[in-house]
Coordinates of N, CA and C in Angstrom, one line a residue:
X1 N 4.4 -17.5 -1.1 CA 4.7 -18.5 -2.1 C 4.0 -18.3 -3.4
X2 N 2.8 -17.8 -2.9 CA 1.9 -17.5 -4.1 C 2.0 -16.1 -4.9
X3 N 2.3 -15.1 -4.2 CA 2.4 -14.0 -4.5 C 2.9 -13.4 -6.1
X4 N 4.1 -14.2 -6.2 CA 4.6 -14.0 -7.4 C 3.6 -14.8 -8.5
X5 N 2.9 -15.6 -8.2 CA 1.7 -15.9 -9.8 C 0.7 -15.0 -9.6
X6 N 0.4 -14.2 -8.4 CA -0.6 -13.8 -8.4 C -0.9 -12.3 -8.7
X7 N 0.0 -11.6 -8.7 CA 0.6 -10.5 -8.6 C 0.3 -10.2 -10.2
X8 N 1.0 -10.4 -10.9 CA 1.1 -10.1 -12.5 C -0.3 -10.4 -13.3
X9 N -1.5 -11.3 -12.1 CA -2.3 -11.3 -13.0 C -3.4 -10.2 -12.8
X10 N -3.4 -9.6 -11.4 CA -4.4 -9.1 -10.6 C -3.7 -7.5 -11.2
X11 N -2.7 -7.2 -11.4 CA -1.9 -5.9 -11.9 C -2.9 -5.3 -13.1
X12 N -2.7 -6.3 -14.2 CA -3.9 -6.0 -15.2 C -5.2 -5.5 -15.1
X13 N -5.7 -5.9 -14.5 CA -7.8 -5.5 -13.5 C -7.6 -4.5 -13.1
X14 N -6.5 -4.3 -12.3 CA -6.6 -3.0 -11.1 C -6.1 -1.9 -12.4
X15 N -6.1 -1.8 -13.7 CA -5.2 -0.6 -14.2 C -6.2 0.5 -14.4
X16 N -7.8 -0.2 -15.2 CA -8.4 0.3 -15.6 C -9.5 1.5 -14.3
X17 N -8.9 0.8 -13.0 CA -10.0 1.7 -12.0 C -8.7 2.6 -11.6
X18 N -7.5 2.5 -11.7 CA -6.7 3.2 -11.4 C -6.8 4.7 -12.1
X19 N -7.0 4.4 -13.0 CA -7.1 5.6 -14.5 C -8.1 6.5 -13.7
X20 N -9.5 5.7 -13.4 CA -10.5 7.2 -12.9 C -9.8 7.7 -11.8
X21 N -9.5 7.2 -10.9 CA -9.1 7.4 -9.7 C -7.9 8.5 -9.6
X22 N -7.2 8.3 -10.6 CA -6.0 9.6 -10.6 C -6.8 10.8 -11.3
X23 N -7.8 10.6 -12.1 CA -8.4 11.4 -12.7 C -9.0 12.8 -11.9
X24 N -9.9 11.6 -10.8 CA -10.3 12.6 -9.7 C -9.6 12.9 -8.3
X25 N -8.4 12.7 -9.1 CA -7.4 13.5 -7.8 C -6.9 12.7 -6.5
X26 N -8.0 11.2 -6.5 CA -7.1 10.2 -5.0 C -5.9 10.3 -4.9
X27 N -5.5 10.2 -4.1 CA -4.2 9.7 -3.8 C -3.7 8.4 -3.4
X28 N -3.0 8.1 -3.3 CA -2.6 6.4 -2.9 C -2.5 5.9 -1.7
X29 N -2.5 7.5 -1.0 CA -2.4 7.5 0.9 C -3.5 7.5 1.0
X30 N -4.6 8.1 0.7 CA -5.7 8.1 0.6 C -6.6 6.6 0.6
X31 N -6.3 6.0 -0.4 CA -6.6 5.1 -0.8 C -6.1 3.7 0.7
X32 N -4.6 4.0 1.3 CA -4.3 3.3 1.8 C -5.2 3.2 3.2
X33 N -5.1 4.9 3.9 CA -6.0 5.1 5.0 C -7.6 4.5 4.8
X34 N -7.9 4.6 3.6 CA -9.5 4.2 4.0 C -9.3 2.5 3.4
X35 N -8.9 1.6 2.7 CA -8.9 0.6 2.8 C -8.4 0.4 4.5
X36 N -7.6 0.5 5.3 CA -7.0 0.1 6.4 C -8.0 0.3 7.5
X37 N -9.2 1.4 7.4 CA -10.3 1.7 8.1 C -11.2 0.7 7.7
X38 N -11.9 0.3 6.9 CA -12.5 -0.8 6.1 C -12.1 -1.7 7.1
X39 N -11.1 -2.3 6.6 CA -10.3 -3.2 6.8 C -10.2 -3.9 8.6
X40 N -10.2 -2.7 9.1 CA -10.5 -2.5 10.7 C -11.8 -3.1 11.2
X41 N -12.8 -3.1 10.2 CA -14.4 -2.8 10.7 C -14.4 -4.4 11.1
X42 N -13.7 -5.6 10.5 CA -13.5 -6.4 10.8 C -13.4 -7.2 12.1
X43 N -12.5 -6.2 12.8 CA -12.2 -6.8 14.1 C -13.4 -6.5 15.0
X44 N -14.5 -5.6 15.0 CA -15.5 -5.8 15.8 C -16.8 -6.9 15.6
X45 N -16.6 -6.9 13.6 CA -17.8 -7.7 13.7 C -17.7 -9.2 13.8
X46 N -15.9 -9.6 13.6 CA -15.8 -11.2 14.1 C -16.2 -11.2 15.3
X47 N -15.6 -10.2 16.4 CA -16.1 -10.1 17.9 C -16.9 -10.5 18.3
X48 N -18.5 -9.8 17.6 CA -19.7 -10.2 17.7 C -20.0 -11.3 16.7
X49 N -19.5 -12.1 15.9 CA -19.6 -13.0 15.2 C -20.2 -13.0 14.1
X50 N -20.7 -11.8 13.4 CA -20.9 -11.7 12.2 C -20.1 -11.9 10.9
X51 N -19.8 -13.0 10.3 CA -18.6 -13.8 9.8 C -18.4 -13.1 8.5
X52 N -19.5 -13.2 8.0 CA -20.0 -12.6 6.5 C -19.7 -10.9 6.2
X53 N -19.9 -10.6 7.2 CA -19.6 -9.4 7.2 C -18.2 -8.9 7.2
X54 N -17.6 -9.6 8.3 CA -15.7 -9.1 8.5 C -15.4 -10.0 7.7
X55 N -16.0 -10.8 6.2 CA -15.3 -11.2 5.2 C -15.5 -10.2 3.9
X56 N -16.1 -9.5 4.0 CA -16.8 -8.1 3.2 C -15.7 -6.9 3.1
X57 N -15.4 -7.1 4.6 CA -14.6 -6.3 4.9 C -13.1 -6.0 4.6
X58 N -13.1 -7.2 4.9 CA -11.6 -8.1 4.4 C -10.8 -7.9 3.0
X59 N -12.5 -8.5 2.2 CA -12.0 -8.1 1.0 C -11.5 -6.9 0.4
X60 N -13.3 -5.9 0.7 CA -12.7 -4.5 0.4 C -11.1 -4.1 0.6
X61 N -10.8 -4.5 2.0 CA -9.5 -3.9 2.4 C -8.2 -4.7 1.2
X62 N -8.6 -5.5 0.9 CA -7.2 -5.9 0.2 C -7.4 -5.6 -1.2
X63 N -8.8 -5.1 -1.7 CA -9.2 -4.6 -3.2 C -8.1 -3.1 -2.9
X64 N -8.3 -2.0 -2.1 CA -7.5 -1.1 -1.7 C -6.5 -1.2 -1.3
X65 N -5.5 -2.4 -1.0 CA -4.4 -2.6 -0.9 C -3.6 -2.9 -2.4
X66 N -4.6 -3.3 -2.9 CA -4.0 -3.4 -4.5 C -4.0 -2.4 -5.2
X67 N -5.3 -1.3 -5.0 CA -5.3 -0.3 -5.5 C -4.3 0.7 -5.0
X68 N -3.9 0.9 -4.3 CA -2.9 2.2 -3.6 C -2.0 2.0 -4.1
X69 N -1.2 0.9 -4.4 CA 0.2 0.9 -4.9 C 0.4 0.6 -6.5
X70 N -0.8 0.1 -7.1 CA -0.9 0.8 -8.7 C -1.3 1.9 -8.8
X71 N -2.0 2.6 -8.0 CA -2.5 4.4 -8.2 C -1.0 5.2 -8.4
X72 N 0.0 4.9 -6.8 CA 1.0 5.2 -7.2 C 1.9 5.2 -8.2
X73 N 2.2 4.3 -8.8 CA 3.3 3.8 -9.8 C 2.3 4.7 -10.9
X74 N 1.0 4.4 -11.3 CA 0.8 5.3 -12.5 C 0.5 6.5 -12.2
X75 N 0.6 7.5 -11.1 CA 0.6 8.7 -10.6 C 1.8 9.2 -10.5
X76 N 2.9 8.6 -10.5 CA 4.7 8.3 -10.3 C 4.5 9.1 -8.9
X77 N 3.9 8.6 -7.9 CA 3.4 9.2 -6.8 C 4.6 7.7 -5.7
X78 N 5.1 7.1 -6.2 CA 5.8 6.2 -5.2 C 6.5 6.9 -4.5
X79 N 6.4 6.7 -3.0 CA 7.0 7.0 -2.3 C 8.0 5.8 -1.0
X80 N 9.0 6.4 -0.5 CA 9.2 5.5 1.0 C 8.4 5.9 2.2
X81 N 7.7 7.1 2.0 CA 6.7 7.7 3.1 C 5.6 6.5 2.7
X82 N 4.8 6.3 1.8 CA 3.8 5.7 1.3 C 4.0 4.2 1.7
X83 N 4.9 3.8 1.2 CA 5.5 2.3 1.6 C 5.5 2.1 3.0
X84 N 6.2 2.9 3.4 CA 6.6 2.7 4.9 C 4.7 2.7 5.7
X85 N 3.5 3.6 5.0 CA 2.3 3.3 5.7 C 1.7 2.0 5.1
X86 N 1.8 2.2 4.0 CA 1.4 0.6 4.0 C 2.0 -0.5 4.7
X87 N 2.8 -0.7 4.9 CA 3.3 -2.1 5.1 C 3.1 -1.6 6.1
X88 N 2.9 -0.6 7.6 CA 2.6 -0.7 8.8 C 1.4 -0.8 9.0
X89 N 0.2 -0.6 8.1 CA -1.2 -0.8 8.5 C -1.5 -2.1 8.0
X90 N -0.4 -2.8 7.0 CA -1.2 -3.9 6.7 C -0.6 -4.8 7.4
X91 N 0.3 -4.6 8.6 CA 0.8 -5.5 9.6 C -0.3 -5.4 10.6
X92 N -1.0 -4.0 11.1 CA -1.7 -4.1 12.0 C -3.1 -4.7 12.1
X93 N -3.3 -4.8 10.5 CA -4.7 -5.2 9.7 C -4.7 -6.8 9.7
X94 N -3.7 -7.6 9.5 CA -3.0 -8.6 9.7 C -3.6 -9.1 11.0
X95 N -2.9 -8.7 12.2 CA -2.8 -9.1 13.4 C -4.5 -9.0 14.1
X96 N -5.3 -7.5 13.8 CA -6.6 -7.4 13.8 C -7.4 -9.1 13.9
X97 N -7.4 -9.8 12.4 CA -8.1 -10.6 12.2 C -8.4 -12.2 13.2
X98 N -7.3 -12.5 13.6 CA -6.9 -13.6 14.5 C -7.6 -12.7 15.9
X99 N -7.1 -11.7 16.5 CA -7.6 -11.1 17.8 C -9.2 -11.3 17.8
X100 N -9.6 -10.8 16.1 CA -11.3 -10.4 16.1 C -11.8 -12.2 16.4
X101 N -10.8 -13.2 16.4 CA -11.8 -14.5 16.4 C -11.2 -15.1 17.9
X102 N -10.1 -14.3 18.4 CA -10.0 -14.9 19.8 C -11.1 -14.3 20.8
X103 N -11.4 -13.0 20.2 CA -12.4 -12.0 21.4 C -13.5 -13.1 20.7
X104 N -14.3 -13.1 20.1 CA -15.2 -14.0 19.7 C -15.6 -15.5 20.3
X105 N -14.5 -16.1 20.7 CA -14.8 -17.2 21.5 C -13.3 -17.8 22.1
X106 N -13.0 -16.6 23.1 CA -11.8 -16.9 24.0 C -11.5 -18.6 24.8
X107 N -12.1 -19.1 24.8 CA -12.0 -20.5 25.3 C -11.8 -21.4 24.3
X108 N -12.5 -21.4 23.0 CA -11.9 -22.4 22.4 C -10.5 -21.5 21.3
X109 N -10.8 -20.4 20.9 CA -9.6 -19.8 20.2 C -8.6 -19.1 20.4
X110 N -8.5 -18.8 22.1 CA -7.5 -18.2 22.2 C -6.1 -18.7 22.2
X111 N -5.9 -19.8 22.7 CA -4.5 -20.6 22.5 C -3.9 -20.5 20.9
X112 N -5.0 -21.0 20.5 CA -4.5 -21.0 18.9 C -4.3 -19.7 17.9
X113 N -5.3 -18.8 18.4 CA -5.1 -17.6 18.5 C -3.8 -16.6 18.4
X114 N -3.5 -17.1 19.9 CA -2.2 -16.4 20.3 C -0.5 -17.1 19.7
X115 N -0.8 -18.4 19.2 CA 0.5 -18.7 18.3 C 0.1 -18.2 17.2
X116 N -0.8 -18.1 16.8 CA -0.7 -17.8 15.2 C -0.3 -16.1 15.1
X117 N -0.3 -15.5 16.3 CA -0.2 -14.1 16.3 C 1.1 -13.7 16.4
X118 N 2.0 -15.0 17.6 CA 3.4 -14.8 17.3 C 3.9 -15.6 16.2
X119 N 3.7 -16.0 15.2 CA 4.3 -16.3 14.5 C 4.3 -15.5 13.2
X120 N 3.0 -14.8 13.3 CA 2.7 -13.6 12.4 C 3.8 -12.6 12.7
X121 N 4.1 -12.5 13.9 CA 5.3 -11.3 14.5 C 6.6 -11.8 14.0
X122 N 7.0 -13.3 14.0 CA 7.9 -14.3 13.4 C 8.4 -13.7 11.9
X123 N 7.1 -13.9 11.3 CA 7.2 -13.7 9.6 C 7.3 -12.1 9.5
X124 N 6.7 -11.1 10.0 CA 6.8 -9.9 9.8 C 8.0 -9.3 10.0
X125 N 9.0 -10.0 11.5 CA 10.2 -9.3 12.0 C 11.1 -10.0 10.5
X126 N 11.0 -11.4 10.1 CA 12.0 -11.3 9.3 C 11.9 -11.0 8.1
X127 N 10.9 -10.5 7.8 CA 10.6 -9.9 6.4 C 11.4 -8.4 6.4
X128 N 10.4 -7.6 7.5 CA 11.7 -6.5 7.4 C 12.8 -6.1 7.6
X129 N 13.0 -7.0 8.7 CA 14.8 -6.9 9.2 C 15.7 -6.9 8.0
X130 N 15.4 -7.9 7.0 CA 16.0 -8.4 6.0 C 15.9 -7.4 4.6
X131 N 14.6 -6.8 4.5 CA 14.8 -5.7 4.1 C 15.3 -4.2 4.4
X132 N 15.3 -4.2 5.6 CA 17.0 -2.9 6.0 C 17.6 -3.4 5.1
X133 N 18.1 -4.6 5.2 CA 19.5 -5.1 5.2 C 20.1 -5.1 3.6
X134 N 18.5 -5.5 2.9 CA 18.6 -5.8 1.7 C 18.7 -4.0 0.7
X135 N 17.8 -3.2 1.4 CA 18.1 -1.8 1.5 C 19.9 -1.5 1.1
X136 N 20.3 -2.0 2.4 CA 21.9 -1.0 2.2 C 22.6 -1.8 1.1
X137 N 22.4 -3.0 0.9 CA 23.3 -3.6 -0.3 C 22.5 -3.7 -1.9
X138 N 21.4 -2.6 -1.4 CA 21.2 -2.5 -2.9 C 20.6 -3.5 -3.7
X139 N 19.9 -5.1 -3.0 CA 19.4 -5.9 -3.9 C 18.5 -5.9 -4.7
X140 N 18.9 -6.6 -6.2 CA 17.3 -6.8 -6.7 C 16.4 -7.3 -5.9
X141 N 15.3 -6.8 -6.5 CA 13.5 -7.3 -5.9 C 13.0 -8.2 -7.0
X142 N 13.9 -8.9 -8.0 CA 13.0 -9.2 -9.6 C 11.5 -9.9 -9.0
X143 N 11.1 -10.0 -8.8 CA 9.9 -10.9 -8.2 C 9.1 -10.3 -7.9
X144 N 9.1 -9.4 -6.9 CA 7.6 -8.7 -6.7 C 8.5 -7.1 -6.9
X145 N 9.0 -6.3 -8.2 CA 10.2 -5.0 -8.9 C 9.3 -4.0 -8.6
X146 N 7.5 -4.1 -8.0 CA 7.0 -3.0 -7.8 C 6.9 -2.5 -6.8
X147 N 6.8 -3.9 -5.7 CA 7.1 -3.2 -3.9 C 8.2 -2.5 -3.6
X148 N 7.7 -1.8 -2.7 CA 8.5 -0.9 -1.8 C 9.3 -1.2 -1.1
X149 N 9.4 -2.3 -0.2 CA 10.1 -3.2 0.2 C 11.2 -4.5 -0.3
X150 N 12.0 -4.8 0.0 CA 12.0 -6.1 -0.6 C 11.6 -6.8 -0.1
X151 N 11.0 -7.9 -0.8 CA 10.5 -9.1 0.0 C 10.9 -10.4 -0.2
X152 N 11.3 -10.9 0.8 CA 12.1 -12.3 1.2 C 10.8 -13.3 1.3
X153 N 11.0 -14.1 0.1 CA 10.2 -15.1 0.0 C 10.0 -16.4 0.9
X154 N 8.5 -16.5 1.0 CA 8.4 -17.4 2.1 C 7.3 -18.4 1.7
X155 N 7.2 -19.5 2.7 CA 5.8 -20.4 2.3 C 4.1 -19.4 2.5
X156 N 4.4 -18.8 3.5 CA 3.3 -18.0 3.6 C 3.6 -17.0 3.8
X157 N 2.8 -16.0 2.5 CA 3.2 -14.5 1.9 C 1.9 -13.7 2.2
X158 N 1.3 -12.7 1.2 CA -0.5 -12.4 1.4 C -1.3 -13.3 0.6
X159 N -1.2 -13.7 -0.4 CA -2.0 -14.1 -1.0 C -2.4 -15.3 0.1
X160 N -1.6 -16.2 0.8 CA -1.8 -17.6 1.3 C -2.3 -17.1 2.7
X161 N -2.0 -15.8 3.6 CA -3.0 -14.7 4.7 C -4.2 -15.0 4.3
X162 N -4.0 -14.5 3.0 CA -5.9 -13.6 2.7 C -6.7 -14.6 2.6
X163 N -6.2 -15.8 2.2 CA -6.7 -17.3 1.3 C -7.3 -17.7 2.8
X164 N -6.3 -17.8 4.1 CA -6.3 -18.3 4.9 C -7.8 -17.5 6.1
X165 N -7.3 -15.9 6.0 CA -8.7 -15.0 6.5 C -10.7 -15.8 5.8
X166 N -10.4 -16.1 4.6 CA -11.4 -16.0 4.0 C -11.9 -17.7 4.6
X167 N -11.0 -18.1 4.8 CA -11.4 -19.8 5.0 C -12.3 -19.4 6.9
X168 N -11.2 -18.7 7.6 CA -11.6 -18.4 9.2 C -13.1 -17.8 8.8
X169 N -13.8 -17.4 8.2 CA -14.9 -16.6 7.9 C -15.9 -17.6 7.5
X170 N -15.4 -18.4 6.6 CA -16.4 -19.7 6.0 C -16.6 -20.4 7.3
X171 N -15.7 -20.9 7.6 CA -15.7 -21.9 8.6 C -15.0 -21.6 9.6
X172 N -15.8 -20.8 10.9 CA -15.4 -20.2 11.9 C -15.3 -21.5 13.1
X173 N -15.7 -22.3 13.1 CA -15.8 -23.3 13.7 C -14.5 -24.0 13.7
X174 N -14.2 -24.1 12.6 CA -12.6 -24.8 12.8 C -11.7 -23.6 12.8
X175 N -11.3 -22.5 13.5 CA -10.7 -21.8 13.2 C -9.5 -22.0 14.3
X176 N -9.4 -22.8 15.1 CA -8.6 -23.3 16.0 C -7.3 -24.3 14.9
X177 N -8.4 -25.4 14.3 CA -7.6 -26.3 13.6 C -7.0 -25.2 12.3
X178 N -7.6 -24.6 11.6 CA -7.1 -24.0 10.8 C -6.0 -23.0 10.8
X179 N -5.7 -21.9 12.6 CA -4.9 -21.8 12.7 C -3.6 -21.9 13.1
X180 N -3.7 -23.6 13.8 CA -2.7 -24.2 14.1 C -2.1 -24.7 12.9
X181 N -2.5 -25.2 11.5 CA -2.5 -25.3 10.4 C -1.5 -24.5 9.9
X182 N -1.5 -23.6 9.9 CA -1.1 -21.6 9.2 C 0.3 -21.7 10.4
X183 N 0.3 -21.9 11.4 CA 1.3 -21.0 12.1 C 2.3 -21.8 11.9
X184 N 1.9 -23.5 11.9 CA 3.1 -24.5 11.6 C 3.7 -23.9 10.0
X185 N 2.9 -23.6 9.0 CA 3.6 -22.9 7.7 C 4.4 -21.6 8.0
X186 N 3.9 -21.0 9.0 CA 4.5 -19.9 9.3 C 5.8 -20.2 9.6
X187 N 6.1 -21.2 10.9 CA 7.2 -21.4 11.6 C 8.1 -21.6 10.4
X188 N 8.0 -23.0 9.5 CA 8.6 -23.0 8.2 C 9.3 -21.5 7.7
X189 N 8.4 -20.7 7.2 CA 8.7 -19.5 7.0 C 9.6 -18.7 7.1
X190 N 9.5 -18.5 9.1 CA 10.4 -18.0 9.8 C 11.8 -18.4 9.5
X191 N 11.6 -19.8 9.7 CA 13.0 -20.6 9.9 C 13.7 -20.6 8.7
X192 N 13.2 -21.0 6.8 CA 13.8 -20.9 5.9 C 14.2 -18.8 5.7
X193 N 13.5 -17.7 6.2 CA 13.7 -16.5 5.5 C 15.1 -16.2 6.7
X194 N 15.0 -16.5 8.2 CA 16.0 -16.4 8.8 C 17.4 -16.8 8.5
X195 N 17.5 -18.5 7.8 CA 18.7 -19.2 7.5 C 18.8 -18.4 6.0
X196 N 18.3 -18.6 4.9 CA 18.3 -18.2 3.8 C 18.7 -16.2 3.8
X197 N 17.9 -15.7 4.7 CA 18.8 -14.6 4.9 C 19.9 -14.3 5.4
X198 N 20.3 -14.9 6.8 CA 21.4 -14.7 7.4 C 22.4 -15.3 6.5
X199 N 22.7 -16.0 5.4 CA 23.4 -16.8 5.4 C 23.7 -16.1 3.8
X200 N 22.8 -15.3 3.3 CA 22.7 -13.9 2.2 C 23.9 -13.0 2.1
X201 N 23.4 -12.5 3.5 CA 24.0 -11.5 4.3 C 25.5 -11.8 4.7
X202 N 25.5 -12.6 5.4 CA 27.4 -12.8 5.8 C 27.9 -13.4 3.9
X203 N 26.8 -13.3 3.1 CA 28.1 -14.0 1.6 C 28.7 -12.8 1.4
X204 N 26.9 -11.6 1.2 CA 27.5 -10.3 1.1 C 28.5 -9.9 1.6
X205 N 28.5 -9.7 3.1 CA 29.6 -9.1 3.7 C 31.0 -9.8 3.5
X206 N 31.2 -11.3 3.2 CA 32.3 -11.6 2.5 C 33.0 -11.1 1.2
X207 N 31.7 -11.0 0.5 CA 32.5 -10.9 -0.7 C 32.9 -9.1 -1.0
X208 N 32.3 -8.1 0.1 CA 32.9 -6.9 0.1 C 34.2 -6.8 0.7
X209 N 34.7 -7.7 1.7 CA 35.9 -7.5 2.6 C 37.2 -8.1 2.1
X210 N 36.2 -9.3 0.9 CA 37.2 -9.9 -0.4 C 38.0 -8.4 -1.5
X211 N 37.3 -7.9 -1.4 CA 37.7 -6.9 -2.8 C 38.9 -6.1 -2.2
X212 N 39.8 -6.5 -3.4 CA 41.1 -5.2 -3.3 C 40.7 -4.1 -2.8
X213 N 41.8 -3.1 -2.2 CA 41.3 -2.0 -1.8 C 42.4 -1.5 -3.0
X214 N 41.8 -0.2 -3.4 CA 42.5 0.7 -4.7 C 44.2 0.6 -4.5
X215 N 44.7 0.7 -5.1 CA 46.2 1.2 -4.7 C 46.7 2.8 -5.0
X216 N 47.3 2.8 -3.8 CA 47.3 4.3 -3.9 C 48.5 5.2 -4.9
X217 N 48.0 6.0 -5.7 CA 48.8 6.8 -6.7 C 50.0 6.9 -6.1

């Protein structure tokens, strides 16, 4: 939901470290693999409970999620190989964080835990499905025109994730209420990108099966 105000302003900051960074040759894969490693270190130190730290981590990893895909675009280094690793490490970077607080204290987090994990699976399956789909018919992206993906707007996108990671870190204590909180937005999510897509999709396929077919010479 947030994504689209947040996007255009964070674009600007990231341009000026972009510049060195192609300078000395990174790459944006590069960039992706070791933010997604970072990013990882996370899930052992919520385990042990070190809060401060897999919030350290956290962040790094999504400073290098921002960075990879402006390195690209001003490298003209965009790829669907590149896209396609990003968006699969930052699904598994995603799901990481919830696990690192149910190993951490399985009795009171794991229930809450494990909905918030399928409903993350919820939001992910219809984000992409919808992007195949939006793939073969060619749709605009105007909203977020730099992703690789398209993305089907929802109540909870990354920015309202990341917002949500950084609160489990402050206050690990409520992280039960907080993620019963998150998954009820999620379900929302699911349910508006499912109707709002399926319902896309069959106009599409109406309005192609509407069209005259040529007449033959």
């Amino acid at each position: 939901m947030l994504d689209k105000f947040i996007t255009p302003i964070i674009k600007p900051i990231l341009t000026s470290v972009v510049v060195v960074l192609h300078k000395r040759g990174v790459t944006a894969d590069q960039l992706t693999m070791v933010g997604f490693l970072i990013g990882m270190l996370a899930l052992p130190l919520l385990a042990f409970e070190f809060w401060y730290g897999a919030l350290a981590a956290i962040a790094v990893n999504r400073v290098f999620d921002g960075l990879d895909g402006a390195l690209a675009r001003h490298a003209n280094q965009s790829s669907s190989a590149g896209g396609y690793l990003d968006i699969t490490l930052d699904f598994l970077f995603y799901a990481a964080i919830p696990l690192g607080f149910i190993l951490a204290n399985p009795e009171q987090n794991a229930i809450a835990g494990s909905i918030l994990l399928a409903t993350f699976i919820g939001t992910g399956s219809s984000f992409l499905a919808f992007a195949i789909a939006a793939e073969k018919f060619n749709l605009d992206k105007p909203q977020f025109k730099y992703k690789s993906f398209y993305y089907l707007n929802g109540l909870t996108e990354g920015t309202e994730t990341i917002a949500l990671f950084v609160a489990f870190c402050l206050w690990p204590q409520h992280f039960a209420l907080l993620a019963g909180i998150f998954a009820t937005a999620c379900a929302v999510t699911i349910f508006t990108r499912i109707h709002g897509g399926y319902h896309t999709l069959k106009q599409l396929e109406a309005d192609i099966h509407q069209k005259p077919y040529p007449e033959k010479q």
